[in-house]
């Protein structure tokens, strides 16, 4: 019985922080996707580069803190892939390249969806 309680306790120590992280992650990623859809891509299409840069600056700054926390829960390959796309969008907006920045912003939204699916506490992600 003692071993069972110890096993359950260890499992809870792993699952509870992951559940808290998932809530934080869902809110952050949902915010990023919303900003991309409502502000970044429309600003790029209008070639309003100041608004696009201001909107994306929030994502870029918040992503830096998000990825430090995510390193404990998600594999680094997924984080690095999203980090690469964030950098591309950031510089394409600075270069005022409409086609590349809009395309990479749409791809970034897709990568955020993929990242969230890979970090949710499911049996395939736990084991």
Tab-separated table of C-alpha atoms in Angstrom:
chain	number	residue	atom	x	y	z
A	1	UNK	CA	0.000	0.000	0.000
A	2	UNK	CA	2.876	2.309	0.813
A	3	UNK	CA	4.320	1.798	-2.690
A	4	UNK	CA	0.974	2.592	-4.293
A	5	UNK	CA	0.662	5.855	-2.368
A	6	UNK	CA	4.223	6.773	-3.259
A	7	UNK	CA	3.536	6.064	-6.946
A	8	UNK	CA	0.336	8.114	-6.911
A	9	UNK	CA	2.167	10.946	-5.147
A	10	UNK	CA	4.941	10.928	-7.757
A	11	UNK	CA	2.409	10.907	-10.569
A	12	UNK	CA	0.608	13.894	-9.040
A	13	UNK	CA	3.906	15.752	-8.696
A	14	UNK	CA	4.312	15.359	-12.458
A	15	UNK	CA	0.725	15.914	-13.604
A	16	UNK	CA	-0.328	18.906	-11.457
A	17	UNK	CA	2.424	21.303	-12.651
A	18	UNK	CA	1.818	20.150	-16.201
A	19	UNK	CA	-1.890	20.946	-15.850
A	20	UNK	CA	-1.106	24.410	-14.490
A	21	UNK	CA	1.342	24.946	-17.334
A	22	UNK	CA	-1.247	23.830	-19.891
A	23	UNK	CA	-3.694	26.490	-18.663
A	24	UNK	CA	-0.978	29.158	-18.850
A	25	UNK	CA	0.110	27.884	-22.251
A	26	UNK	CA	-3.409	27.752	-23.676
A	27	UNK	CA	-4.052	31.355	-22.628
A	28	UNK	CA	-0.730	32.563	-24.054
A	29	UNK	CA	-1.013	30.719	-27.353
A	30	UNK	CA	-4.641	31.755	-27.766
A	31	UNK	CA	-3.574	35.366	-27.221
A	32	UNK	CA	-0.773	35.031	-29.797
A	33	UNK	CA	-3.107	33.528	-32.404
A	34	UNK	CA	-5.712	36.211	-31.752
A	35	UNK	CA	-3.160	39.000	-32.187
A	36	UNK	CA	-1.866	37.434	-35.400
A	37	UNK	CA	-5.398	37.093	-36.823
A	38	UNK	CA	-6.826	40.412	-35.724
A	39	UNK	CA	-3.868	42.787	-35.854
A	40	UNK	CA	-0.693	41.462	-37.459
A	41	UNK	CA	-1.945	39.922	-40.716
A	42	UNK	CA	-4.526	42.679	-41.445
A	43	UNK	CA	-1.854	45.337	-40.813
A	44	UNK	CA	0.552	43.547	-43.142
A	45	UNK	CA	-2.118	43.322	-45.852
A	46	UNK	CA	-2.761	47.075	-45.519
A	47	UNK	CA	1.019	47.612	-45.432
A	48	UNK	CA	0.616	49.453	-42.142
A	49	UNK	CA	4.061	48.459	-40.930
A	50	UNK	CA	4.065	50.487	-37.708
A	51	UNK	CA	0.892	48.792	-36.454
A	52	UNK	CA	2.129	45.362	-37.561
A	53	UNK	CA	5.454	45.916	-35.809
A	54	UNK	CA	3.810	47.144	-32.609
A	55	UNK	CA	1.414	44.198	-32.535
A	56	UNK	CA	4.134	41.664	-33.250
A	57	UNK	CA	6.540	43.210	-30.739
A	58	UNK	CA	4.207	42.034	-27.974
A	59	UNK	CA	4.288	38.461	-29.319
A	60	UNK	CA	8.071	38.510	-29.723
A	61	UNK	CA	8.666	39.862	-26.214
A	62	UNK	CA	6.160	37.550	-24.552
A	63	UNK	CA	7.450	34.568	-26.535
A	64	UNK	CA	10.918	35.054	-25.016
A	65	UNK	CA	9.561	34.559	-21.504
A	66	UNK	CA	7.146	31.823	-22.619
A	67	UNK	CA	9.875	29.690	-24.194
A	68	UNK	CA	11.946	29.753	-20.991
A	69	UNK	CA	9.058	28.205	-19.075
A	70	UNK	CA	8.172	25.846	-21.924
A	71	UNK	CA	11.650	24.347	-21.916
A	72	UNK	CA	10.605	22.319	-18.859
A	73	UNK	CA	7.519	20.840	-20.542
A	74	UNK	CA	8.066	20.737	-24.321
A	75	UNK	CA	10.913	19.315	-26.393
A	76	UNK	CA	13.447	21.885	-27.503
A	77	UNK	CA	13.046	21.042	-31.183
A	78	UNK	CA	9.456	22.332	-31.171
A	79	UNK	CA	10.439	25.441	-29.240
A	80	UNK	CA	13.356	26.157	-31.583
A	81	UNK	CA	11.136	25.759	-34.647
A	82	UNK	CA	8.623	28.297	-33.318
A	83	UNK	CA	11.460	30.574	-32.207
A	84	UNK	CA	12.871	30.511	-35.731
A	85	UNK	CA	9.513	31.450	-37.253
A	86	UNK	CA	9.034	34.256	-34.694
A	87	UNK	CA	12.424	35.668	-35.715
A	88	UNK	CA	11.565	35.446	-39.412
A	89	UNK	CA	8.251	37.246	-38.981
A	90	UNK	CA	9.898	39.891	-36.795
A	91	UNK	CA	12.517	40.716	-39.420
A	92	UNK	CA	10.197	40.413	-42.428
A	93	UNK	CA	7.960	43.021	-40.810
A	94	UNK	CA	10.991	45.236	-40.158
A	95	UNK	CA	12.008	44.840	-43.812
A	96	UNK	CA	8.425	45.650	-44.890
A	97	UNK	CA	8.198	42.470	-46.971
A	98	UNK	CA	4.448	41.902	-47.301
A	99	UNK	CA	4.355	38.452	-48.894
A	100	UNK	CA	6.981	36.802	-46.697
A	101	UNK	CA	5.773	38.391	-43.463
A	102	UNK	CA	2.124	37.436	-44.115
A	103	UNK	CA	3.077	33.898	-45.110
A	104	UNK	CA	5.355	33.371	-42.131
A	105	UNK	CA	2.770	34.896	-39.762
A	106	UNK	CA	0.179	32.406	-41.016
A	107	UNK	CA	2.704	29.586	-40.589
A	108	UNK	CA	3.492	30.835	-37.087
A	109	UNK	CA	-0.164	30.517	-36.187
A	110	UNK	CA	-0.071	26.914	-37.435
A	111	UNK	CA	3.081	26.208	-35.390
A	112	UNK	CA	1.415	27.605	-32.261
A	113	UNK	CA	-1.468	25.158	-32.789
A	114	UNK	CA	0.977	22.291	-33.237
A	115	UNK	CA	2.969	23.328	-30.165
A	116	UNK	CA	-0.147	23.385	-28.008
A	117	UNK	CA	-1.215	19.923	-29.202
A	118	UNK	CA	2.200	18.508	-28.296
A	119	UNK	CA	2.236	19.906	-24.784
A	120	UNK	CA	-1.221	18.921	-23.566
A	121	UNK	CA	-1.200	16.259	-20.856
A	122	UNK	CA	-2.326	13.202	-22.777
A	123	UNK	CA	-1.182	9.592	-22.408
A	124	UNK	CA	0.909	9.825	-25.589
A	125	UNK	CA	2.716	12.919	-24.299
A	126	UNK	CA	3.223	11.517	-20.804
A	127	UNK	CA	4.553	8.132	-21.843
